[in-house]
């Protein structure tokens, strides 16, 4: 069995399942996206140029359909349908659209803003099943999706988000944790050192409210609040990202958990290459629209595109299984592994990472992560 070097601040690199061959990296797109491309997508359009970015894509994008003329005809028909549906929404793509590539256009909603740049990033998935787009202009944030079949199109506007530097610990009224909250975490086997490294704070105006600070490239970009009684809310007007995002910069393997305390628990087990989803788990797997997981995965796709193995350590209940399925569908099931929590007693299993840490200790928690298995879909209820 592969051994993880116990280092409280060094991420896991090429250690878990070292006997498994390296897999092709996937991309953060909806469940039917093909994970066969070998290069990451380009960044959002630059605000300093009026020219579209040149997509960085493999040489043979259409290899799956080039083998037969029938396949090409079917794909072409799908793309034609998508173009017609997008034109009804104002997206006029006069150029030939190639599935699997990123294309950049002037947004029909904001016209590129005052700089008049091509801020609309559009992508058709490999099999031509649907097209998806997003405007990266901060004042617009238009997003949408159209399908080649008879499913209803989706389009709307993302919330206006606060730019880097617009929030700070002072503006949010945060202060270091007091002894009462430090003791609260200690009961859950979370050390003060781990709390400090992750900048866990509290509201100065409400002493019993924990503040999990969300940071990207070292900058404070969001905050999630939690009371001891497990009431949650997030700072308004901030972009949703994964908690602990900076801990997975330039790593090959990551662990995704369902809550901030679970992320801190894995750090106590020596695993820092861990992130938490920002808003818990859905009750069921979604089959339409844009589920919440897709929004924060998109915001972190630059980090996630570089990852070759993803260990899903979500909760063991029905909602946790639904979350694992949502994540695996969008991140690529071929690069996902699933943690199976051990038995608590004869009648039930431990629910999450913190329960295992509290009752079995850090070594046992690390062993559970090491024993994760290649992802197999769970049978969960779906929204029809």
mmCIF file of C-alpha atoms in Angstrom:
data_model
loop_
_atom_site.group_PDB
_atom_site.id
_atom_site.type_symbol
_atom_site.label_atom_id
_atom_site.label_comp_id
_atom_site.label_asym_id
_atom_site.label_seq_id
_atom_site.Cartn_x
_atom_site.Cartn_y
_atom_site.Cartn_z
ATOM 1 C CA UNK A 1 0.000 0.000 0.000
ATOM 2 C CA UNK A 2 1.225 3.462 -0.837
ATOM 3 C CA UNK A 3 2.346 5.561 2.122
ATOM 4 C CA UNK A 4 1.660 9.249 2.515
ATOM 5 C CA UNK A 5 4.514 11.216 4.056
ATOM 6 C CA UNK A 6 3.160 12.923 7.132
ATOM 7 C CA UNK A 7 3.876 16.612 6.671
ATOM 8 C CA UNK A 8 1.379 19.125 8.078
ATOM 9 C CA UNK A 9 2.041 21.721 5.406
ATOM 10 C CA UNK A 10 3.155 19.774 2.351
ATOM 11 C CA UNK A 11 0.497 18.528 -0.095
ATOM 12 C CA UNK A 12 0.193 14.961 -1.261
ATOM 13 C CA UNK A 13 2.148 14.475 -4.503
ATOM 14 C CA UNK A 14 2.192 11.212 -6.463
ATOM 15 C CA UNK A 15 1.779 9.087 -3.345
ATOM 16 C CA UNK A 16 -1.761 7.756 -3.253
ATOM 17 C CA UNK A 17 -2.323 4.766 -5.502
ATOM 18 C CA UNK A 18 1.156 5.097 -6.945
ATOM 19 C CA UNK A 19 0.766 1.830 -8.799
ATOM 20 C CA UNK A 20 -2.057 3.278 -10.893
ATOM 21 C CA UNK A 21 -1.037 4.688 -14.241
ATOM 22 C CA UNK A 22 -1.421 8.392 -14.863
ATOM 23 C CA UNK A 23 -4.718 9.420 -16.405
ATOM 24 C CA UNK A 24 -5.675 12.121 -18.802
ATOM 25 C CA UNK A 25 -6.694 15.341 -17.111
ATOM 26 C CA UNK A 26 -10.341 16.340 -17.287
ATOM 27 C CA UNK A 27 -12.059 19.685 -17.346
ATOM 28 C CA UNK A 28 -14.681 21.334 -15.237
ATOM 29 C CA UNK A 29 -17.791 21.138 -17.382
ATOM 30 C CA UNK A 30 -21.211 19.477 -17.077
ATOM 31 C CA UNK A 31 -21.626 15.747 -16.827
ATOM 32 C CA UNK A 32 -21.528 14.828 -20.512
ATOM 33 C CA UNK A 33 -18.264 16.631 -21.261
ATOM 34 C CA UNK A 34 -15.644 14.346 -22.738
ATOM 35 C CA UNK A 35 -12.408 14.155 -20.737
ATOM 36 C CA UNK A 36 -10.109 13.256 -23.572
ATOM 37 C CA UNK A 37 -8.295 16.523 -24.108
ATOM 38 C CA UNK A 38 -4.741 16.833 -22.943
ATOM 39 C CA UNK A 39 -4.284 20.573 -22.525
ATOM 40 C CA UNK A 40 -5.995 22.950 -20.107
ATOM 41 C CA UNK A 41 -8.459 25.552 -21.380
ATOM 42 C CA UNK A 42 -7.289 29.129 -21.917
ATOM 43 C CA UNK A 43 -7.839 31.731 -19.207
ATOM 44 C CA UNK A 44 -10.685 34.251 -19.486
ATOM 45 C CA UNK A 45 -10.211 36.942 -22.129
ATOM 46 C CA UNK A 46 -7.731 39.635 -21.154
ATOM 47 C CA UNK A 47 -9.145 43.063 -20.477
ATOM 48 C CA UNK A 48 -6.132 44.646 -22.127
ATOM 49 C CA UNK A 49 -6.772 43.357 -25.626
ATOM 50 C CA UNK A 50 -9.612 43.602 -28.094
ATOM 51 C CA UNK A 51 -8.558 40.421 -29.870
ATOM 52 C CA UNK A 52 -9.960 37.008 -28.993
ATOM 53 C CA UNK A 53 -7.659 34.580 -27.260
ATOM 54 C CA UNK A 54 -6.367 31.753 -29.406
ATOM 55 C CA UNK A 55 -7.616 28.484 -27.893
ATOM 56 C CA UNK A 56 -4.971 25.997 -26.865
ATOM 57 C CA UNK A 57 -6.405 22.704 -28.058
ATOM 58 C CA UNK A 58 -5.173 19.323 -29.242
ATOM 59 C CA UNK A 59 -4.382 18.825 -32.915
ATOM 60 C CA UNK A 60 -7.095 16.232 -33.530
ATOM 61 C CA UNK A 61 -10.162 17.542 -31.739
ATOM 62 C CA UNK A 62 -12.608 15.524 -33.829
ATOM 63 C CA UNK A 63 -10.827 12.186 -33.681
ATOM 64 C CA UNK A 64 -13.924 10.399 -32.358
ATOM 65 C CA UNK A 65 -16.014 11.358 -35.377
ATOM 66 C CA UNK A 66 -13.399 11.599 -38.107
ATOM 67 C CA UNK A 67 -13.379 7.843 -38.509
ATOM 68 C CA UNK A 68 -16.768 7.807 -40.255
ATOM 69 C CA UNK A 69 -18.593 10.301 -42.388
ATOM 70 C CA UNK A 70 -21.825 9.425 -40.605
ATOM 71 C CA UNK A 71 -20.390 10.551 -37.285
ATOM 72 C CA UNK A 72 -19.249 13.852 -38.766
ATOM 73 C CA UNK A 73 -22.680 14.463 -40.290
ATOM 74 C CA UNK A 74 -24.406 13.824 -36.969
ATOM 75 C CA UNK A 75 -22.007 16.118 -35.161
ATOM 76 C CA UNK A 76 -22.429 18.818 -37.798
ATOM 77 C CA UNK A 77 -26.202 18.618 -37.463
ATOM 78 C CA UNK A 78 -25.956 19.056 -33.697
ATOM 79 C CA UNK A 79 -23.671 22.079 -34.034
ATOM 80 C CA UNK A 80 -26.068 23.612 -36.557
ATOM 81 C CA UNK A 81 -28.965 23.244 -34.107
ATOM 82 C CA UNK A 82 -26.887 24.796 -31.326
ATOM 83 C CA UNK A 83 -25.927 27.766 -33.530
ATOM 84 C CA UNK A 84 -29.578 28.397 -34.403
ATOM 85 C CA UNK A 85 -30.603 28.341 -30.749
ATOM 86 C CA UNK A 86 -27.751 30.661 -29.751
ATOM 87 C CA UNK A 87 -28.630 33.105 -32.522
ATOM 88 C CA UNK A 88 -32.098 33.450 -30.982
ATOM 89 C CA UNK A 89 -30.322 34.628 -27.818
ATOM 90 C CA UNK A 90 -28.140 37.091 -29.703
ATOM 91 C CA UNK A 91 -24.955 35.023 -30.060
ATOM 92 C CA UNK A 92 -24.088 35.256 -33.746
ATOM 93 C CA UNK A 93 -21.253 32.857 -34.516
ATOM 94 C CA UNK A 94 -20.348 33.496 -38.129
ATOM 95 C CA UNK A 95 -17.152 31.484 -37.730
ATOM 96 C CA UNK A 96 -17.066 27.688 -37.872
ATOM 97 C CA UNK A 97 -17.520 26.358 -34.351
ATOM 98 C CA UNK A 98 -15.421 23.319 -33.505
ATOM 99 C CA UNK A 99 -16.584 21.110 -30.627
ATOM 100 C CA UNK A 100 -14.002 20.852 -27.884
ATOM 101 C CA UNK A 101 -12.556 24.304 -28.488
ATOM 102 C CA UNK A 102 -13.113 27.607 -26.737
ATOM 103 C CA UNK A 103 -14.393 30.505 -28.821
ATOM 104 C CA UNK A 104 -14.576 34.146 -27.798
ATOM 105 C CA UNK A 105 -17.178 36.651 -28.980
ATOM 106 C CA UNK A 106 -18.562 40.043 -28.120
ATOM 107 C CA UNK A 107 -21.215 39.546 -25.475
ATOM 108 C CA UNK A 108 -24.657 40.543 -26.854
ATOM 109 C CA UNK A 109 -25.667 41.747 -23.399
ATOM 110 C CA UNK A 110 -22.796 44.071 -22.429
ATOM 111 C CA UNK A 111 -21.046 44.480 -25.821
ATOM 112 C CA UNK A 112 -17.717 44.002 -24.062
ATOM 113 C CA UNK A 113 -18.164 46.992 -21.782
ATOM 114 C CA UNK A 114 -16.370 50.287 -22.277
ATOM 115 C CA UNK A 115 -13.249 48.469 -23.494
ATOM 116 C CA UNK A 116 -15.317 46.656 -26.152
ATOM 117 C CA UNK A 117 -13.416 43.386 -25.831
ATOM 118 C CA UNK A 118 -14.557 39.847 -26.509
ATOM 119 C CA UNK A 119 -15.593 38.800 -23.024
ATOM 120 C CA UNK A 120 -17.970 35.972 -23.939
ATOM 121 C CA UNK A 121 -16.267 32.572 -23.680
ATOM 122 C CA UNK A 122 -18.246 29.853 -25.492
ATOM 123 C CA UNK A 123 -17.668 26.114 -25.544
ATOM 124 C CA UNK A 124 -19.397 23.235 -27.347
ATOM 125 C CA UNK A 125 -18.708 19.874 -25.785
ATOM 126 C CA UNK A 126 -16.920 17.181 -27.749
ATOM 127 C CA UNK A 127 -20.004 15.248 -28.845
ATOM 128 C CA UNK A 128 -22.007 18.367 -29.731
ATOM 129 C CA UNK A 129 -24.633 17.680 -27.087
ATOM 130 C CA UNK A 130 -24.768 21.230 -25.780
ATOM 131 C CA UNK A 131 -23.046 24.604 -25.794
ATOM 132 C CA UNK A 132 -22.233 26.637 -22.722
ATOM 133 C CA UNK A 133 -21.010 30.203 -22.313
ATOM 134 C CA UNK A 134 -20.089 32.823 -19.779
ATOM 135 C CA UNK A 135 -19.309 36.523 -20.025
ATOM 136 C CA UNK A 136 -16.299 37.414 -17.918
ATOM 137 C CA UNK A 137 -17.105 41.124 -17.732
ATOM 138 C CA UNK A 138 -17.591 41.802 -14.027
ATOM 139 C CA UNK A 139 -20.594 44.042 -14.626
ATOM 140 C CA UNK A 140 -22.324 41.440 -16.806
ATOM 141 C CA UNK A 141 -21.621 37.798 -15.836
ATOM 142 C CA UNK A 142 -24.124 36.461 -18.400
ATOM 143 C CA UNK A 143 -24.178 32.669 -18.409
ATOM 144 C CA UNK A 144 -26.182 30.136 -20.347
ATOM 145 C CA UNK A 145 -26.542 26.735 -21.935
ATOM 146 C CA UNK A 146 -28.389 25.404 -25.001
ATOM 147 C CA UNK A 147 -28.897 21.772 -25.984
ATOM 148 C CA UNK A 148 -28.910 19.962 -29.310
ATOM 149 C CA UNK A 149 -31.972 17.983 -28.220
ATOM 150 C CA UNK A 150 -35.333 19.279 -26.998
ATOM 151 C CA UNK A 151 -34.186 20.252 -23.522
ATOM 152 C CA UNK A 152 -34.987 23.814 -22.550
ATOM 153 C CA UNK A 153 -32.225 26.411 -22.834
ATOM 154 C CA UNK A 154 -30.916 28.182 -19.757
ATOM 155 C CA UNK A 155 -29.582 31.712 -19.554
ATOM 156 C CA UNK A 156 -29.282 34.246 -16.784
ATOM 157 C CA UNK A 157 -26.950 36.560 -14.975
ATOM 158 C CA UNK A 158 -24.488 35.736 -12.230
ATOM 159 C CA UNK A 159 -24.411 37.953 -9.192
ATOM 160 C CA UNK A 160 -22.120 40.941 -9.311
ATOM 161 C CA UNK A 161 -19.106 39.975 -7.225
ATOM 162 C CA UNK A 162 -16.759 42.053 -5.176
ATOM 163 C CA UNK A 163 -13.323 42.454 -6.667
ATOM 164 C CA UNK A 164 -10.127 41.486 -4.895
ATOM 165 C CA UNK A 165 -9.258 44.110 -2.327
ATOM 166 C CA UNK A 166 -12.860 45.186 -1.708
ATOM 167 C CA UNK A 167 -13.169 43.089 1.434
ATOM 168 C CA UNK A 168 -10.776 42.674 4.313
ATOM 169 C CA UNK A 169 -10.779 41.233 7.801
ATOM 170 C CA UNK A 170 -11.392 44.746 9.098
ATOM 171 C CA UNK A 171 -14.289 45.501 6.740
ATOM 172 C CA UNK A 172 -15.961 42.212 7.688
ATOM 173 C CA UNK A 173 -15.452 42.847 11.392
ATOM 174 C CA UNK A 174 -13.325 39.768 12.032
ATOM 175 C CA UNK A 175 -11.021 39.075 14.945
ATOM 176 C CA UNK A 176 -8.926 36.106 16.197
ATOM 177 C CA UNK A 177 -10.761 33.222 17.833
ATOM 178 C CA UNK A 178 -11.291 33.523 21.568
ATOM 179 C CA UNK A 179 -10.601 30.745 24.051
ATOM 180 C CA UNK A 180 -14.184 29.469 23.952
ATOM 181 C CA UNK A 181 -14.134 28.796 20.211
ATOM 182 C CA UNK A 182 -10.593 27.407 20.345
ATOM 183 C CA UNK A 183 -11.872 24.941 22.944
ATOM 184 C CA UNK A 184 -14.832 24.144 20.661
ATOM 185 C CA UNK A 185 -12.424 23.109 17.892
ATOM 186 C CA UNK A 186 -10.171 21.262 20.347
ATOM 187 C CA UNK A 187 -13.113 19.004 21.213
ATOM 188 C CA UNK A 188 -13.162 18.124 17.547
ATOM 189 C CA UNK A 189 -9.414 17.422 17.509
ATOM 190 C CA UNK A 190 -8.608 20.599 15.543
ATOM 191 C CA UNK A 191 -5.477 22.293 16.875
ATOM 192 C CA UNK A 192 -4.906 26.014 17.286
ATOM 193 C CA UNK A 193 -1.991 25.743 14.843
ATOM 194 C CA UNK A 194 -4.285 24.418 12.119
ATOM 195 C CA UNK A 195 -6.838 27.143 12.838
ATOM 196 C CA UNK A 196 -4.180 29.834 12.507
ATOM 197 C CA UNK A 197 -2.748 28.419 9.278
ATOM 198 C CA UNK A 198 -6.216 28.481 7.723
ATOM 199 C CA UNK A 199 -7.034 31.939 9.131
ATOM 200 C CA UNK A 200 -10.168 30.767 10.942
ATOM 201 C CA UNK A 201 -11.575 33.773 12.814
ATOM 202 C CA UNK A 202 -14.737 35.008 14.507
ATOM 203 C CA UNK A 203 -17.110 37.928 14.199
ATOM 204 C CA UNK A 204 -16.212 40.657 16.653
ATOM 205 C CA UNK A 205 -19.868 41.643 16.985
ATOM 206 C CA UNK A 206 -21.051 38.077 17.680
ATOM 207 C CA UNK A 207 -18.570 36.126 19.737
ATOM 208 C CA UNK A 208 -20.047 32.702 19.040
ATOM 209 C CA UNK A 209 -19.917 33.030 15.226
ATOM 210 C CA UNK A 210 -17.011 31.271 13.487
ATOM 211 C CA UNK A 211 -15.686 32.857 10.289
ATOM 212 C CA UNK A 212 -14.062 30.602 7.685
ATOM 213 C CA UNK A 213 -12.119 32.945 5.420
ATOM 214 C CA UNK A 214 -11.977 32.030 1.740
ATOM 215 C CA UNK A 215 -8.748 33.067 0.024
ATOM 216 C CA UNK A 216 -7.436 32.918 -3.518
ATOM 217 C CA UNK A 217 -3.782 33.638 -4.253
ATOM 218 C CA UNK A 218 -3.477 34.838 -0.676
ATOM 219 C CA UNK A 219 -6.247 37.423 -1.013
ATOM 220 C CA UNK A 220 -9.468 37.403 0.999
ATOM 221 C CA UNK A 221 -12.311 36.867 -1.497
ATOM 222 C CA UNK A 222 -15.134 35.497 0.644
ATOM 223 C CA UNK A 223 -16.236 34.371 4.076
ATOM 224 C CA UNK A 224 -18.595 31.731 5.431
ATOM 225 C CA UNK A 225 -20.071 31.996 8.904
ATOM 226 C CA UNK A 226 -21.145 29.249 11.279
ATOM 227 C CA UNK A 227 -22.640 29.301 14.746
ATOM 228 C CA UNK A 228 -21.978 26.595 17.297
ATOM 229 C CA UNK A 229 -25.599 25.552 16.733
ATOM 230 C CA UNK A 230 -24.737 24.852 13.048
ATOM 231 C CA UNK A 231 -26.463 27.808 11.411
ATOM 232 C CA UNK A 232 -24.613 28.834 8.230
ATOM 233 C CA UNK A 233 -24.512 31.869 5.951
ATOM 234 C CA UNK A 234 -22.057 33.461 3.529
ATOM 235 C CA UNK A 235 -20.828 36.987 2.935
ATOM 236 C CA UNK A 236 -23.051 38.567 0.298
ATOM 237 C CA UNK A 237 -21.729 39.626 -3.090
ATOM 238 C CA UNK A 238 -18.633 37.436 -3.105
ATOM 239 C CA UNK A 239 -17.664 34.757 -5.608
ATOM 240 C CA UNK A 240 -18.048 31.136 -4.559
ATOM 241 C CA UNK A 241 -14.819 29.133 -4.632
ATOM 242 C CA UNK A 242 -13.518 26.013 -2.911
ATOM 243 C CA UNK A 243 -12.374 26.476 0.675
ATOM 244 C CA UNK A 244 -8.606 26.063 0.950
ATOM 245 C CA UNK A 245 -8.073 26.700 -2.759
ATOM 246 C CA UNK A 246 -4.482 27.889 -2.318
ATOM 247 C CA UNK A 247 -3.591 24.497 -0.803
ATOM 248 C CA UNK A 248 -4.104 22.769 -4.155
ATOM 249 C CA UNK A 249 -1.977 25.026 -6.321
ATOM 250 C CA UNK A 250 0.300 22.919 -8.523
ATOM 251 C CA UNK A 251 -0.532 19.521 -7.009
ATOM 252 C CA UNK A 252 -1.368 16.345 -8.912
ATOM 253 C CA UNK A 253 -3.796 14.843 -6.391
ATOM 254 C CA UNK A 254 -6.445 16.507 -4.258
ATOM 255 C CA UNK A 255 -9.138 15.589 -1.747
ATOM 256 C CA UNK A 256 -12.587 17.205 -1.775
ATOM 257 C CA UNK A 257 -14.712 17.183 1.382
ATOM 258 C CA UNK A 258 -18.155 18.508 2.248
ATOM 259 C CA UNK A 259 -17.351 21.037 4.967
ATOM 260 C CA UNK A 260 -14.662 23.334 6.302
ATOM 261 C CA UNK A 261 -14.195 21.357 9.515
ATOM 262 C CA UNK A 262 -13.587 18.210 7.474
ATOM 263 C CA UNK A 263 -10.877 20.052 5.528
ATOM 264 C CA UNK A 264 -9.241 21.062 8.827
ATOM 265 C CA UNK A 265 -9.578 17.463 10.057
ATOM 266 C CA UNK A 266 -7.620 16.099 7.096
ATOM 267 C CA UNK A 267 -4.895 18.626 7.780
ATOM 268 C CA UNK A 268 -4.624 17.165 11.281
ATOM 269 C CA UNK A 269 -3.982 13.848 9.543
ATOM 270 C CA UNK A 270 -1.143 15.424 7.561
ATOM 271 C CA UNK A 271 -3.101 15.962 4.337
ATOM 272 C CA UNK A 272 -3.029 19.603 3.282
ATOM 273 C CA UNK A 273 -3.969 19.064 -0.370
ATOM 274 C CA UNK A 274 -7.638 19.229 0.546
ATOM 275 C CA UNK A 275 -10.477 21.606 -0.285
ATOM 276 C CA UNK A 276 -14.078 21.844 0.831
ATOM 277 C CA UNK A 277 -17.136 22.715 -1.207
ATOM 278 C CA UNK A 278 -18.538 26.094 -0.113
ATOM 279 C CA UNK A 279 -22.207 25.318 0.355
ATOM 280 C CA UNK A 280 -22.727 21.741 1.445
ATOM 281 C CA UNK A 281 -24.454 18.982 -0.491
ATOM 282 C CA UNK A 282 -27.580 18.871 -2.675
ATOM 283 C CA UNK A 283 -30.419 16.632 -1.600
ATOM 284 C CA UNK A 284 -30.534 14.946 -5.009
ATOM 285 C CA UNK A 285 -28.537 14.761 -8.216
ATOM 286 C CA UNK A 286 -29.645 17.458 -10.663
ATOM 287 C CA UNK A 287 -30.427 16.599 -14.271
ATOM 288 C CA UNK A 288 -31.329 20.069 -15.526
ATOM 289 C CA UNK A 289 -30.238 23.672 -15.227
ATOM 290 C CA UNK A 290 -26.948 24.727 -13.668
ATOM 291 C CA UNK A 291 -26.437 23.063 -10.274
ATOM 292 C CA UNK A 292 -24.572 25.009 -7.620
ATOM 293 C CA UNK A 293 -21.529 22.722 -7.826
ATOM 294 C CA UNK A 294 -20.945 23.726 -11.421
ATOM 295 C CA UNK A 295 -20.696 27.410 -10.522
ATOM 296 C CA UNK A 296 -17.928 27.083 -7.949
ATOM 297 C CA UNK A 297 -16.116 24.414 -9.961
ATOM 298 C CA UNK A 298 -16.039 26.817 -12.888
ATOM 299 C CA UNK A 299 -14.526 29.515 -10.666
ATOM 300 C CA UNK A 300 -11.737 27.092 -9.682
ATOM 301 C CA UNK A 301 -11.251 25.312 -13.003
ATOM 302 C CA UNK A 302 -7.727 26.629 -13.527
ATOM 303 C CA UNK A 303 -6.665 24.732 -10.405
ATOM 304 C CA UNK A 304 -8.792 21.672 -11.074
ATOM 305 C CA UNK A 305 -7.781 21.211 -14.704
ATOM 306 C CA UNK A 306 -4.209 20.390 -13.632
ATOM 307 C CA UNK A 307 -5.231 17.599 -11.257
ATOM 308 C CA UNK A 308 -4.889 13.946 -12.258
ATOM 309 C CA UNK A 309 -6.522 12.273 -9.237
ATOM 310 C CA UNK A 310 -9.427 13.530 -7.162
ATOM 311 C CA UNK A 311 -10.421 11.778 -3.942
ATOM 312 C CA UNK A 312 -14.047 12.431 -3.021
ATOM 313 C CA UNK A 313 -14.424 12.326 0.759
ATOM 314 C CA UNK A 314 -17.968 13.628 1.022
ATOM 315 C CA UNK A 315 -20.349 12.665 3.824
ATOM 316 C CA UNK A 316 -21.677 9.129 3.906
ATOM 317 C CA UNK A 317 -25.368 10.099 3.921
ATOM 318 C CA UNK A 318 -27.670 10.369 0.901
ATOM 319 C CA UNK A 319 -26.851 14.039 0.313
ATOM 320 C CA UNK A 320 -23.130 13.307 0.496
ATOM 321 C CA UNK A 321 -23.501 10.581 -2.117
ATOM 322 C CA UNK A 322 -25.436 12.966 -4.356
ATOM 323 C CA UNK A 323 -22.664 15.530 -3.993
ATOM 324 C CA UNK A 324 -20.041 12.934 -4.900
ATOM 325 C CA UNK A 325 -22.000 12.035 -8.024
ATOM 326 C CA UNK A 326 -22.380 15.706 -9.035
ATOM 327 C CA UNK A 327 -18.649 16.295 -8.573
ATOM 328 C CA UNK A 328 -17.581 13.127 -10.370
ATOM 329 C CA UNK A 329 -19.847 13.822 -13.339
ATOM 330 C CA UNK A 330 -18.349 17.270 -13.830
ATOM 331 C CA UNK A 331 -14.744 16.569 -12.926
ATOM 332 C CA UNK A 332 -14.510 13.283 -14.824
ATOM 333 C CA UNK A 333 -15.257 9.930 -13.234
ATOM 334 C CA UNK A 334 -12.121 8.402 -14.718
ATOM 335 C CA UNK A 335 -9.938 10.524 -12.417
ATOM 336 C CA UNK A 336 -12.106 10.268 -9.273
ATOM 337 C CA UNK A 337 -11.741 7.974 -6.257
ATOM 338 C CA UNK A 338 -14.287 7.561 -3.460
ATOM 339 C CA UNK A 339 -13.656 7.263 0.250
ATOM 340 C CA UNK A 340 -15.670 4.680 2.183
ATOM 341 C CA UNK A 341 -16.057 5.649 5.827
ATOM 342 C CA UNK A 342 -15.462 2.827 8.350
ATOM 343 C CA UNK A 343 -18.068 1.251 10.582
ATOM 344 C CA UNK A 344 -18.882 3.050 13.811
ATOM 345 C CA UNK A 345 -20.672 0.078 15.291
ATOM 346 C CA UNK A 346 -22.730 -2.879 14.151
ATOM 347 C CA UNK A 347 -25.560 -0.682 12.881
ATOM 348 C CA UNK A 348 -23.961 2.419 11.317
ATOM 349 C CA UNK A 349 -20.894 4.007 9.744
ATOM 350 C CA UNK A 350 -18.968 7.150 10.515
ATOM 351 C CA UNK A 351 -20.408 10.074 8.594
ATOM 352 C CA UNK A 352 -17.398 12.226 7.733
ATOM 353 C CA UNK A 353 -13.713 13.001 8.234
ATOM 354 C CA UNK A 354 -14.136 14.790 11.550
ATOM 355 C CA UNK A 355 -16.047 11.893 13.102
ATOM 356 C CA UNK A 356 -13.234 9.517 12.134
ATOM 357 C CA UNK A 357 -10.625 11.927 13.498
ATOM 358 C CA UNK A 358 -12.431 12.294 16.830
ATOM 359 C CA UNK A 359 -13.145 8.612 17.412
ATOM 360 C CA UNK A 360 -10.251 6.863 15.636
ATOM 361 C CA UNK A 361 -7.449 9.428 15.434
ATOM 362 C CA UNK A 362 -5.362 11.032 12.656
ATOM 363 C CA UNK A 363 -3.529 7.850 11.606
ATOM 364 C CA UNK A 364 -6.816 6.032 11.036
ATOM 365 C CA UNK A 365 -8.191 8.967 9.081
ATOM 366 C CA UNK A 366 -5.140 9.011 6.823
ATOM 367 C CA UNK A 367 -5.508 5.254 6.267
ATOM 368 C CA UNK A 368 -9.153 5.702 5.218
ATOM 369 C CA UNK A 369 -8.069 8.235 2.597
ATOM 370 C CA UNK A 370 -5.286 5.917 1.393
ATOM 371 C CA UNK A 371 -7.850 3.140 0.914
ATOM 372 C CA UNK A 372 -10.114 5.166 -1.387
ATOM 373 C CA UNK A 373 -11.323 3.192 -4.400
ATOM 374 C CA UNK A 374 -11.877 4.123 -8.025
ATOM 375 C CA UNK A 375 -15.199 5.912 -8.256
ATOM 376 C CA UNK A 376 -18.307 3.871 -8.936
ATOM 377 C CA UNK A 377 -21.613 5.760 -9.327
ATOM 378 C CA UNK A 378 -24.030 5.545 -6.417
ATOM 379 C CA UNK A 379 -27.712 4.958 -7.003
ATOM 380 C CA UNK A 380 -29.282 8.149 -5.700
ATOM 381 C CA UNK A 381 -32.573 9.876 -6.327
ATOM 382 C CA UNK A 382 -32.565 12.334 -9.219
ATOM 383 C CA UNK A 383 -34.531 15.451 -9.991
ATOM 384 C CA UNK A 384 -36.596 14.730 -13.096
#
